[in-house]
XYZ file of C-alpha atoms in Angstrom:
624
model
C 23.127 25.768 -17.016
C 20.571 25.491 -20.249
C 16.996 25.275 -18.826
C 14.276 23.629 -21.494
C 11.875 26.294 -22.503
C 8.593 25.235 -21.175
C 7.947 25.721 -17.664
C 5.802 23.005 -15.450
C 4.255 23.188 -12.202
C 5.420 20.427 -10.731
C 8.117 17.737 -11.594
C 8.241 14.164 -10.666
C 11.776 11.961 -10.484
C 11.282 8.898 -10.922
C 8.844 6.789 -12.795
C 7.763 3.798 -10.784
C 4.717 3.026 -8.781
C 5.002 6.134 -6.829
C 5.994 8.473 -9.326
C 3.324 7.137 -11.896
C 0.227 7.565 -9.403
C 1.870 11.332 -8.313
C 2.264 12.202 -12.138
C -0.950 10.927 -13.141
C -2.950 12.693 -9.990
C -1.155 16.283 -10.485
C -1.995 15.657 -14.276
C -5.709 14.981 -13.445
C -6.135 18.061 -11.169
C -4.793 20.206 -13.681
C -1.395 21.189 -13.413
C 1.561 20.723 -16.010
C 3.684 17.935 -15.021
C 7.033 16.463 -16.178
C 7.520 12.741 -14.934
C 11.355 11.898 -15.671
C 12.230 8.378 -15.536
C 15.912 7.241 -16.061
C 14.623 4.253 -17.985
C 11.755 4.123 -20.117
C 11.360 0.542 -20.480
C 11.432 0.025 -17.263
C 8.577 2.842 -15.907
C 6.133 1.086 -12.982
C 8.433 -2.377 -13.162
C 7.560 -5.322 -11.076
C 11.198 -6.116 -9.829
C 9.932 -8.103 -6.972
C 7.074 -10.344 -7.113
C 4.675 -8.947 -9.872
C 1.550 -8.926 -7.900
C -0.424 -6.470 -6.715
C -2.421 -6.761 -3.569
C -1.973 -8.847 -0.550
C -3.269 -8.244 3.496
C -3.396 -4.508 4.022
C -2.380 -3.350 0.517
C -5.381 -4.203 -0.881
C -6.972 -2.104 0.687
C -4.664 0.521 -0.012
C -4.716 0.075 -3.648
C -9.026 0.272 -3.150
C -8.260 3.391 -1.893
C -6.186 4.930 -4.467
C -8.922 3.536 -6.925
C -11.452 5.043 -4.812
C -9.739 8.301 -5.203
C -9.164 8.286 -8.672
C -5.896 6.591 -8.917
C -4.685 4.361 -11.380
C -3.420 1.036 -9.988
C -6.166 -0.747 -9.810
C -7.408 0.170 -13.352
C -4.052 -1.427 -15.170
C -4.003 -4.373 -12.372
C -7.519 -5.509 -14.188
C -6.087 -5.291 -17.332
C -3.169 -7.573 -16.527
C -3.747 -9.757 -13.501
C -3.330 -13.797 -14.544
C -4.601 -14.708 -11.146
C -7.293 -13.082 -8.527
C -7.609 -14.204 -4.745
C -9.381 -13.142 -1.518
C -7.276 -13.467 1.286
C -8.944 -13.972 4.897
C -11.989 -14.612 3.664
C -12.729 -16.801 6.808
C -12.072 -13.954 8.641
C -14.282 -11.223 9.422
C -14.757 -8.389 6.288
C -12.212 -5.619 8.251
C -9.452 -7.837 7.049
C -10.522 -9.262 3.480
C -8.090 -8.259 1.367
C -7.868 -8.807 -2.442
C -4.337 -9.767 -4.369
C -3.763 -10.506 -7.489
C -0.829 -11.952 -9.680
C 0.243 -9.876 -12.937
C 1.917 -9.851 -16.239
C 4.850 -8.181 -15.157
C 5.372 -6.777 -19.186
C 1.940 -6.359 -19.873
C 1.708 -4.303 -16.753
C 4.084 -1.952 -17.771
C 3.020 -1.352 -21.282
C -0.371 -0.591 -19.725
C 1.005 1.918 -16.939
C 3.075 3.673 -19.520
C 0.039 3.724 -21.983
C -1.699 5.811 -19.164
C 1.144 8.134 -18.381
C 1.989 8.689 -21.893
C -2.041 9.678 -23.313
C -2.704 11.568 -19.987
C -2.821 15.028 -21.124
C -1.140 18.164 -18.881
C 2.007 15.714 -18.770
C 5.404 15.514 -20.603
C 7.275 12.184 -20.129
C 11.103 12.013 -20.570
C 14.022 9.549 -20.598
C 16.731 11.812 -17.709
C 18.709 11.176 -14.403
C 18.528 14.263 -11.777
C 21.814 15.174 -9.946
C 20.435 18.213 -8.345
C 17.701 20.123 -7.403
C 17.778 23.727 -8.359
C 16.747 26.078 -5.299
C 15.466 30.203 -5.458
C 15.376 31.758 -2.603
C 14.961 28.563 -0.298
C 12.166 27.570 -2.280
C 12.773 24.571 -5.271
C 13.060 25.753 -8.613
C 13.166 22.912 -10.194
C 15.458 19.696 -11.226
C 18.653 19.311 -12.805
C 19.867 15.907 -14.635
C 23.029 14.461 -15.009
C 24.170 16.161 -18.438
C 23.677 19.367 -16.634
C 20.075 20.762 -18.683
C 17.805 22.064 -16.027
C 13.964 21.603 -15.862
C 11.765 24.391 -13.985
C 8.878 23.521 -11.518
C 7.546 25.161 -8.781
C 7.053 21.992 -7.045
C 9.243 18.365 -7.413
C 7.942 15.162 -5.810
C 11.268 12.896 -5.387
C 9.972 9.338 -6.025
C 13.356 7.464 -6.407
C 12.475 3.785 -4.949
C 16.074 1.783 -4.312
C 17.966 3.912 -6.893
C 19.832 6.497 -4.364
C 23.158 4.999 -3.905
C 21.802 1.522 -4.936
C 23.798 -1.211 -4.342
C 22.977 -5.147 -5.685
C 24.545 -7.561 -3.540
C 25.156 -11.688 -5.020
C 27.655 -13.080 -2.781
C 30.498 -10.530 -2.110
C 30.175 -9.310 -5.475
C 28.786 -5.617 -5.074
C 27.548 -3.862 -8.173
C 26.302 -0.142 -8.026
C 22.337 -0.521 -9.534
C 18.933 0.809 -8.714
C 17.645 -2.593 -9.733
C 19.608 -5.517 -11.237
C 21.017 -4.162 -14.435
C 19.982 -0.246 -14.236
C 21.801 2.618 -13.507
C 21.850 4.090 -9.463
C 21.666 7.426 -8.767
C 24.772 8.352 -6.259
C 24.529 12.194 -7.654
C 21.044 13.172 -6.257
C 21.600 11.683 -2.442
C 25.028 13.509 -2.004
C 23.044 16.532 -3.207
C 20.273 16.202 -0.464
C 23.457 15.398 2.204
C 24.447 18.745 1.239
C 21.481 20.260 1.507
C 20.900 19.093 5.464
C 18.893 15.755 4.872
C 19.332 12.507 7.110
C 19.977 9.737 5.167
C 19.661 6.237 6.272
C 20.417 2.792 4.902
C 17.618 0.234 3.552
C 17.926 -3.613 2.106
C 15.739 -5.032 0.368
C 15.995 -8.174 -2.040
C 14.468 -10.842 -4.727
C 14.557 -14.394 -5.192
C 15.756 -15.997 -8.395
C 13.479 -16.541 -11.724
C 13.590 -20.045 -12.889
C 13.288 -21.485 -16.165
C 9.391 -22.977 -16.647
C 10.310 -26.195 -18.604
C 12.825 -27.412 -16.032
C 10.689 -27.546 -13.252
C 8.774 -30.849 -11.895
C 5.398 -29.066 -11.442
C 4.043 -32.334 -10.655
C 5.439 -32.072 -7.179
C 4.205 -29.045 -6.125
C 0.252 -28.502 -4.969
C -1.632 -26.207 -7.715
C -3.248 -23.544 -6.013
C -6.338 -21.936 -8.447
C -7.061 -18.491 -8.496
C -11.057 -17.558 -8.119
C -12.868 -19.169 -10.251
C -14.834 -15.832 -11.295
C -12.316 -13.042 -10.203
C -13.302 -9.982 -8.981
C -12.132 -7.080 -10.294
C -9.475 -5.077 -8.351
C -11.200 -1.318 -9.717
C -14.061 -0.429 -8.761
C -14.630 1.145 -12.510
C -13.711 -2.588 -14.269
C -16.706 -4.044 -15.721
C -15.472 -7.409 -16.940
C -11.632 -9.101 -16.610
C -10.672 -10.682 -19.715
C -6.699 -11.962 -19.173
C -6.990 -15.793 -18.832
C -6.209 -17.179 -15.478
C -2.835 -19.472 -14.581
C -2.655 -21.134 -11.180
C 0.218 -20.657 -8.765
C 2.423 -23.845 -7.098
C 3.063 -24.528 -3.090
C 6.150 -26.735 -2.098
C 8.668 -26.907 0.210
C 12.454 -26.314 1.234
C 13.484 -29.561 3.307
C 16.207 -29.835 5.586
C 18.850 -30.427 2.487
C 17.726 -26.923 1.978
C 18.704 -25.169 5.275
C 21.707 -26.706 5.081
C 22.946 -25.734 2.060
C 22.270 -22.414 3.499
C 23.557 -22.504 6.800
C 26.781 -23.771 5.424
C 27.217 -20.974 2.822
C 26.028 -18.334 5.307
C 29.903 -16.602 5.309
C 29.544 -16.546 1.728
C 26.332 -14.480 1.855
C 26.310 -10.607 1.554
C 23.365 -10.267 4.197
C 25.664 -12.568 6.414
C 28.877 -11.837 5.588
C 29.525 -8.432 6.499
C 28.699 -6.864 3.020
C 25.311 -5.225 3.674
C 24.794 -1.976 6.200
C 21.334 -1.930 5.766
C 18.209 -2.750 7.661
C 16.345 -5.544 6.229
C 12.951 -6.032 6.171
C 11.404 -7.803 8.853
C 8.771 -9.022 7.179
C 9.829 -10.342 3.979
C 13.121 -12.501 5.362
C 15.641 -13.356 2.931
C 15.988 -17.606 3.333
C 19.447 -16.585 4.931
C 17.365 -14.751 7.531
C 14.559 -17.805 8.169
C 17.417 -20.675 8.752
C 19.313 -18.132 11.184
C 15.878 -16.386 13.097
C 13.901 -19.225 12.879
C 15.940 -22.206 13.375
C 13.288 -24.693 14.914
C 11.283 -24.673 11.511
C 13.040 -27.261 9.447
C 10.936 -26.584 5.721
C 9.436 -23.256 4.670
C 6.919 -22.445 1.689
C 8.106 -21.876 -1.619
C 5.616 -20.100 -4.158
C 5.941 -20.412 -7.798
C 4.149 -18.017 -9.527
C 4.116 -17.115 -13.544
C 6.114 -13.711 -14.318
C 3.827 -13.233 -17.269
C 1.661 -15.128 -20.158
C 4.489 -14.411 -22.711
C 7.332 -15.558 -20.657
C 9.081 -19.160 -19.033
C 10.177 -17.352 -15.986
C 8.405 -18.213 -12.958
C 8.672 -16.380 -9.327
C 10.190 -18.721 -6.568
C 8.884 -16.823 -4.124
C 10.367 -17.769 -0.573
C 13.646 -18.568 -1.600
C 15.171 -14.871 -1.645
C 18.385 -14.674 -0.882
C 22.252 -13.112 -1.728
C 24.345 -15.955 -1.962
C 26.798 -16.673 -4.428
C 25.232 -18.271 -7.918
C 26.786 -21.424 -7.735
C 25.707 -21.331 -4.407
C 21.834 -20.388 -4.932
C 22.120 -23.285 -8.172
C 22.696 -26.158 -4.987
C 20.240 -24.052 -3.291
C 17.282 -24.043 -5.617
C 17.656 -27.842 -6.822
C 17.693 -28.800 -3.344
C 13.532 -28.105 -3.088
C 11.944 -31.121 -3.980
C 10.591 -30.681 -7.631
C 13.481 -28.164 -8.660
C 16.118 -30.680 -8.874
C 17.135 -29.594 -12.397
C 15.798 -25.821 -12.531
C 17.637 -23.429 -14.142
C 17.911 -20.575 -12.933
C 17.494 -17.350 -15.521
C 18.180 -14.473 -12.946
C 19.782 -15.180 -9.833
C 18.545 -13.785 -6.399
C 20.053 -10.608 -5.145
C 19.887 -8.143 -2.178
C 19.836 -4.297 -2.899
C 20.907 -1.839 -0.605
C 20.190 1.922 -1.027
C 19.752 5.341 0.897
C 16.366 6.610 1.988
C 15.485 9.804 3.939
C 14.263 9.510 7.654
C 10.546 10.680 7.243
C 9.993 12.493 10.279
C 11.412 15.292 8.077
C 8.318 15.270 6.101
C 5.003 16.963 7.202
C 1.438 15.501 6.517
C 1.421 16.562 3.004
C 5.027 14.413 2.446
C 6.039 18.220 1.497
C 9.678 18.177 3.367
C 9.969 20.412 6.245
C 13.538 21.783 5.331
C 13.083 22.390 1.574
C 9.423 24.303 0.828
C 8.056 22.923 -2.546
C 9.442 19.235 -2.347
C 7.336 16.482 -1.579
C 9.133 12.665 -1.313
C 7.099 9.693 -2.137
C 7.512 5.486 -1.951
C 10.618 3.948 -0.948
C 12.782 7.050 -0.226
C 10.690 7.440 2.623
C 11.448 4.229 4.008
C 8.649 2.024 2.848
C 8.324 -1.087 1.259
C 5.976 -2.776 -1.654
C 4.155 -1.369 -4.628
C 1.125 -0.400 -2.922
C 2.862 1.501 -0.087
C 4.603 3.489 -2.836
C 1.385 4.132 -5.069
C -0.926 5.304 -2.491
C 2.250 7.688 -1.201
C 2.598 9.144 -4.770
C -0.712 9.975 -5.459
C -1.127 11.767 -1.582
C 1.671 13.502 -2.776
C 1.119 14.374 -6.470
C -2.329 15.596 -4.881
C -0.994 18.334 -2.175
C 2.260 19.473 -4.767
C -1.229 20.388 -6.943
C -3.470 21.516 -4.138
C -0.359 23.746 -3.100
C 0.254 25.458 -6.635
C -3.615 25.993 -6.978
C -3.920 27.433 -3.486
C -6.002 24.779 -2.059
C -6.121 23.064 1.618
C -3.833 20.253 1.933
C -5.286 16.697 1.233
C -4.757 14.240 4.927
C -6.468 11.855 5.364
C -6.495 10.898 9.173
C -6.229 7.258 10.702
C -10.144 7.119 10.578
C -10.453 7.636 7.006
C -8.007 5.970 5.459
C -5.238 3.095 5.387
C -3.587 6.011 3.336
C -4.011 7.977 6.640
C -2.771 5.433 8.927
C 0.382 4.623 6.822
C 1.761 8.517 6.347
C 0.849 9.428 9.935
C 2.926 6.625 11.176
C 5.893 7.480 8.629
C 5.217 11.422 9.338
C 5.016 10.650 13.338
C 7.154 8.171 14.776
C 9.905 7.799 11.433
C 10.707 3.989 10.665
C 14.282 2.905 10.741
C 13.387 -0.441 8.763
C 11.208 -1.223 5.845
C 7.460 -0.211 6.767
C 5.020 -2.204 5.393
C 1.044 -1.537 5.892
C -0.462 -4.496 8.248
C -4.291 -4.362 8.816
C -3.358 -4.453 12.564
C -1.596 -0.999 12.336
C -5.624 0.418 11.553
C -7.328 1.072 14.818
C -10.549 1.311 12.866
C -9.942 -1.151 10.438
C -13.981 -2.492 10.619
C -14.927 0.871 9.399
C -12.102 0.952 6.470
C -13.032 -2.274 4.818
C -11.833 -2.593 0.999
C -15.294 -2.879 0.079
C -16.464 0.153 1.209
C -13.816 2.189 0.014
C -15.673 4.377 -3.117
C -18.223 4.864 -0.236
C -15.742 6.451 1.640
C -13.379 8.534 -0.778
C -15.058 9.163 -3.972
C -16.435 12.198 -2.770
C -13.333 13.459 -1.736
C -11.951 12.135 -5.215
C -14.620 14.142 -7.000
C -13.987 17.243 -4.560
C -9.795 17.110 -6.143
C -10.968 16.849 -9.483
C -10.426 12.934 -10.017
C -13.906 11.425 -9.949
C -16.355 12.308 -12.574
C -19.601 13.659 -11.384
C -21.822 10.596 -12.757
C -19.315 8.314 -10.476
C -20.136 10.020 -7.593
C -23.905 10.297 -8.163
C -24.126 6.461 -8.595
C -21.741 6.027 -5.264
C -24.543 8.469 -3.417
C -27.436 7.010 -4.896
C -26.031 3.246 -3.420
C -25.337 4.860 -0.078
C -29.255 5.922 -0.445
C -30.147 2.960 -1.362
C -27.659 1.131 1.672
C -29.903 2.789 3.959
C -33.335 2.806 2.522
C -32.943 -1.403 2.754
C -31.611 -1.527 6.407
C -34.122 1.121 6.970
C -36.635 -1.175 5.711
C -35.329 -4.690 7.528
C -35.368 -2.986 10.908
C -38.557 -1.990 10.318
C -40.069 -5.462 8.734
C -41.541 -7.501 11.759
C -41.597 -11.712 11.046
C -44.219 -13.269 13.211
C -43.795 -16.840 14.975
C -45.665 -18.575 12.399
C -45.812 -22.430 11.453
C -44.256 -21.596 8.107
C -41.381 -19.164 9.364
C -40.602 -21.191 11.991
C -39.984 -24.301 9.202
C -37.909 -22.540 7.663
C -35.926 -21.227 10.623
C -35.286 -24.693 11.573
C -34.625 -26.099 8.314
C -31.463 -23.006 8.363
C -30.827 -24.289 11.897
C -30.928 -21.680 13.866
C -33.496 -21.758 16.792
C -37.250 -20.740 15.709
C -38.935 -17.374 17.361
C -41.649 -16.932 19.939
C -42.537 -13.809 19.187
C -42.680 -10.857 16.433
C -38.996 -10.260 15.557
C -37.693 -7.892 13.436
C -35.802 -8.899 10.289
C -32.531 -7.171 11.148
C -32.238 -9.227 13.626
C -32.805 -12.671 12.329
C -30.316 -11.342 9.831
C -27.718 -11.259 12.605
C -27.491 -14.632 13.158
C -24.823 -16.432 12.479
C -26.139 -19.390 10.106
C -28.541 -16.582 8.258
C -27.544 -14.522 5.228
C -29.252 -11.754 2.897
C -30.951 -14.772 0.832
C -32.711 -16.023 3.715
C -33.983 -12.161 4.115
C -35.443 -12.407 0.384
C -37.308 -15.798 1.687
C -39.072 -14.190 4.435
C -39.846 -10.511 3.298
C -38.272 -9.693 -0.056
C -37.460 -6.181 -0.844
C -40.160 -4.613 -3.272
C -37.452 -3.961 -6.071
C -34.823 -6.173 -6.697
C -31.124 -5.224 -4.624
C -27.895 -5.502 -6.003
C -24.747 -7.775 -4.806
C -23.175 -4.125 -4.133
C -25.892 -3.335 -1.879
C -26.417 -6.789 0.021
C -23.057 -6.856 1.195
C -23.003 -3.163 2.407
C -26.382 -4.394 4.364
C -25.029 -7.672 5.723
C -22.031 -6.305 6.807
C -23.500 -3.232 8.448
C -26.367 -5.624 10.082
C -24.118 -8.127 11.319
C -21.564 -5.733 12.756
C -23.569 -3.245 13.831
C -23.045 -3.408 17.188
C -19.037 -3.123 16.658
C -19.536 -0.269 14.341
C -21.426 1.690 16.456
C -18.498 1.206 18.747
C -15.845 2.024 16.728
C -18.115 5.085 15.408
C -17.628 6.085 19.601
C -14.048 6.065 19.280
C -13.566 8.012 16.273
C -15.567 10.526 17.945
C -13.126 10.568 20.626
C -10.505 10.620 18.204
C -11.446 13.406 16.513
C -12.339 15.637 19.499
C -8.078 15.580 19.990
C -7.097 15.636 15.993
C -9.645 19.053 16.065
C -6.986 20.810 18.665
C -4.834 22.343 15.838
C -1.405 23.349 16.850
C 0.471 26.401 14.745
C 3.327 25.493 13.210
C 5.546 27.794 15.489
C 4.399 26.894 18.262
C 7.301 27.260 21.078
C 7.169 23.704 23.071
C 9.929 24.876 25.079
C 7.406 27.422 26.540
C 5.282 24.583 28.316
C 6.202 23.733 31.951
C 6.332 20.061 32.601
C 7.624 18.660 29.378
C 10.495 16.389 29.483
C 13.521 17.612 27.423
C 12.949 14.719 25.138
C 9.933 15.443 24.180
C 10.143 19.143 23.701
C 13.225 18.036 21.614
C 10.776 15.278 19.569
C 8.006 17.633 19.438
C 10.177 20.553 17.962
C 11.773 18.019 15.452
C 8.437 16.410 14.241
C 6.076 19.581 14.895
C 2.803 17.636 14.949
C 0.079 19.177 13.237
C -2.320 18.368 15.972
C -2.827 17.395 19.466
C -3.757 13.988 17.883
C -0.628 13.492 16.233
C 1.157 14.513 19.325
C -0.511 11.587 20.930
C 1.036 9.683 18.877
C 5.010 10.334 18.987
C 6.852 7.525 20.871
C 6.919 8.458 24.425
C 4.193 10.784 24.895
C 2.102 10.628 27.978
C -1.009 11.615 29.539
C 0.260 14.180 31.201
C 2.482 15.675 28.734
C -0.551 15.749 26.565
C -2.604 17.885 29.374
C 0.222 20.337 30.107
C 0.357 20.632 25.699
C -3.365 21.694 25.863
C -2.908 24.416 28.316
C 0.168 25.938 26.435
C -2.077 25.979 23.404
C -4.707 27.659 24.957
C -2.333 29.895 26.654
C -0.834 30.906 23.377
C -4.281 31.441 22.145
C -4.992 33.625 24.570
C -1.547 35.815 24.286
């Protein structure tokens, strides 16, 4: 086999949302990296809906800003539409999304990839990995020329043994249209990986012109967006709103009629479907009491007719989906430009990973996105840059980068994948984060930017202006706990012209500020700060006033938390050894090998008990 010349440290396969943040990260931290895509036009494609964002993943994608990452940069620069979600919720659960130019998004990844120095882009398709001594070597692509790396980070999304399902017509694709890869997952058969079976799907793009907007409800995006990065200054793209209708019961119909003509119904598709993203075949049949559901229509792009019909995914025949579609009131003469599909394709169990999303069998390869059994474009990016970040920390030598469950969504999502496995599509939820009130999406440079700058992603200036705002965070509560507002005829006016009940004696202003009806302006009416604060810096102080008394709590249980993820557990550490564990979880323990008492707490099953009789054979072993 040939090998090109030049030798790189690590090599990424696969060039999507994954593989662009792990490329980009390794790149950044100094390393030579090789990013191999089998489609150039097509690197960090929006095959689904082209948004970015949404409950959970926004603050995900905060995070991978936070750390250096590049998501949320090239979502500013393209986004046609900027919303809040759960903003009459509390802040633990605000969670930005955004809608994109699917092209212009693209152009603007690939713009990054391509001037990043430290890394090579190329058009290829990997068969094989090449192994040395049980360690990887490096990649080889379908033409049979070899690339060397000392580390590979597999980011392959829905292309291993992809399968595109419209009806009972089965085509082999990693996407509508692109090639699958059926070379590389026989390869990692061979080499002792457990392979499962994933679905996914899409709903069809419809022509702009023959659609009857005017019987849908508009639904306007912020009227001054705010930006997605927390380095994005100003957002420029114009705005477009988004459309809410209906199916009806013509709708359901239609479907439950055709449903032995469907792939998901019909017998055609293996794989486990996402739970939380239901194909229409899946509402009519799981949900059969709801006679309408929600259909989205969202622009694909400023340049383009095509619009998103979100909610009407499905894998029925074309002239089946054509009924469909022009059933919904307001589509009666769409045309329909790229019919709905499912897609099928293999992805590797991920308790065969460890914390670093290094695999356990194969030293030097690291899997990131969908391969791991994951869902969505933020799932994938956050994933790829964890993982483009410990390939580099492990050819420079460094500690691993983990983040655990108190630090990070990013933490949450890879200890669940790494710890209890996920035999359908995972998808981040904010009610998967225990500590959720402490990871907000707003706070997120105040958490990771150090640890950013620490990796080599954050410039120092950033992080001096993130610790000079944490200063500043606590100089002003510091100084509202401290302020004292006296019962006077003039405060109490006030108080009452707010509504909220008027004070007998000296209170301090933290704790007017608590209140429910009061905010940070009625804090510059009563005792203004000397020097005028920022927005930045009012919310960090509202939130941290008004919640204070959850915080505090939450602060309890990480401490708790902790005290069990600081019990370190070596890596050979012989569970058999320990009297009074079950055989099933000596067998789960040996198979998933947590990294720390913590974790251990966390595999399905685990007990009390088990976890007492773990702590003495640790200290026992210790002690031998």
């Amino acid at each position: 086999m040939a090998f090109y010349k030049k030798k790189y440290d690590i090599i990424v396969v696969g060039a999507g949302h994954a593989g662009c943040e792990a490329a980009l990260a390794a790149a950044r931290m100094g390393t030579s990296v090789l990013l191999l895509a089998i489609d150039l036009d097509k690197l960090a494609a929006m095959p689904c809906s082209p948004s970015i964002g949404g409950m959970a993943k926004g603050q995900l994608v905060k995070e991978i800003d936070a750390l250096g990452g590049e998501m949320a940069k090239v979502t500013d620069k393209t986004a046609i539409s900027y919303n809040i979600l759960n903003t009459k919720k509390g802040p633990a659960v605000h969670s930005s999304r955004t809608q994109n130019d699917k092209m212009r998004y693209h152009m603007a990844m690939k713009a990054s990839v391509e001037k990043q120095s430290g890394l090579d882009l190329k058009q290829g398709m990997v068969e094989r990995l090449v192994i040395e001594n049980g360690h990887i070597a490096g990649v080889e692509d379908r033409t049979g020329f070899g690339y060397s790396a000392r580390a590979v980070i597999l980011a392959t999304g829905t292309f291993l043994s992809g399968l595109v399902h419209i009806g009972f017509k089965s085509i082999k694709s990693g996407r509508a249209g692109e090639f699958a890869s059926y070379g590389l997952p026989a390869h990692l058969k061979e080499l002792g990986f457990t392979l499962g079976r994933m679905k996914t799907g899409t709903p069809p793009r419809l022509h702009k012109d023959s659609i009857d907007f005017s019987q849908f409800v508009p639904q306007e995006p912020m009227a001054k967006p705010a930006p997605f990065s927390f380095f994005t200054e100003k957002i420029s793209m114009p705005q477009v709103p988004s459309y809410m209708g209906h199916t009806n019961e013509k709708s359901r119909k239609i479907v439950l009629d055709n449903l032995k003509h469907s792939a998901l119904y019909g017998g055609m598709i293996k794989g486990v479907s996402a739970r939380y993203c239901p194909s229409f075949e899946d509402k009519v049949v799981k949900f059969p009491e709801r006679l309408r559901h929600h259909v989205i229509l969202e622009h694909e792009g400023l340049d383009t007719d095509e619009i998103y019909a979100s909610g009407l995914g499905n894998s029925l025949p074309v002239e089946v989906q054509v009924e469909f579609v022009r059933s919904v009131k307001g589509l009666e003469h769409a045309e329909i430009m790229r019919p709905g599909y499912a897609i099928e394709y293999d992805y590797i169990n991920p308790l065969q990973l460890k914390p670093t999303l290094e695999t356990k069998r194969l030293p030097g390869l690291f899997l990131a996105g969908q391969i791991n059994g994951t869902s969505g474009y933020e799932e994938a990016g956050a994933q790829g840059m964890w993982a483009g970040i410990n390939a580099a920390c492990q050819i420079q030598k460094r500690p691993p980068f983990i983040l655990d469950r108190s630090q990070a969504y990013m933490g949450v999502m890879i200890d669940d994948l790494v710890t209890k496995g996920t035999k359908e599509p995972y998808r981040m939820f904010t009610s998967r984060a225990e500590y959720r009130l402490m990871l907000r999406e707003d706070n997120a440079d105040l958490r990771l930017m150090s640890m950013g700058h620490d990796l080599g992603l954050i410039d120092k200036h950033i992080l001096q202006d993130v610790n000079d705002r944490k200063q500043q965070i606590k100089n002003e509560i510091k100084r509202i706990k401290k302020t004292i507002i006296k019962p006077v005829p003039l405060v109490n006016q006030y108080l009452e012209s707010r509504n909220t009940t008027p004070i007998d004696n000296g209170v301090s202003l933290d704790q007017i500020l608590k209140r429910a009806e009061m905010d940070y302006s009625d804090v510059e009416f009563l005792a203004p700060a000397p020097e005028p604060v920022s927005l930045k810096i009012v919310r960090q102080v509202v939130i941290e006033t008004k919640y204070e008394g959850y915080i505090q709590r939450q602060i309890r249980e990480i401490e708790k938390f902790k005290n069990l993820e600081n019990v370190k557990i070596p890596e050979d550490f012989d569970y058999t050894k320990v009297n009074g564990l079950s055989n099933e979880l000596c067998e789960k323990l040996s198979s998933i090998r947590p990294a720390s008492l913590g974790q251990s707490s966390r595999i399905d099953g685990m007990t009390p008990s088990a976890i007492a009789v773990i702590m003495i054979g640790i200290k026992a072993a210790r002690k031998s």
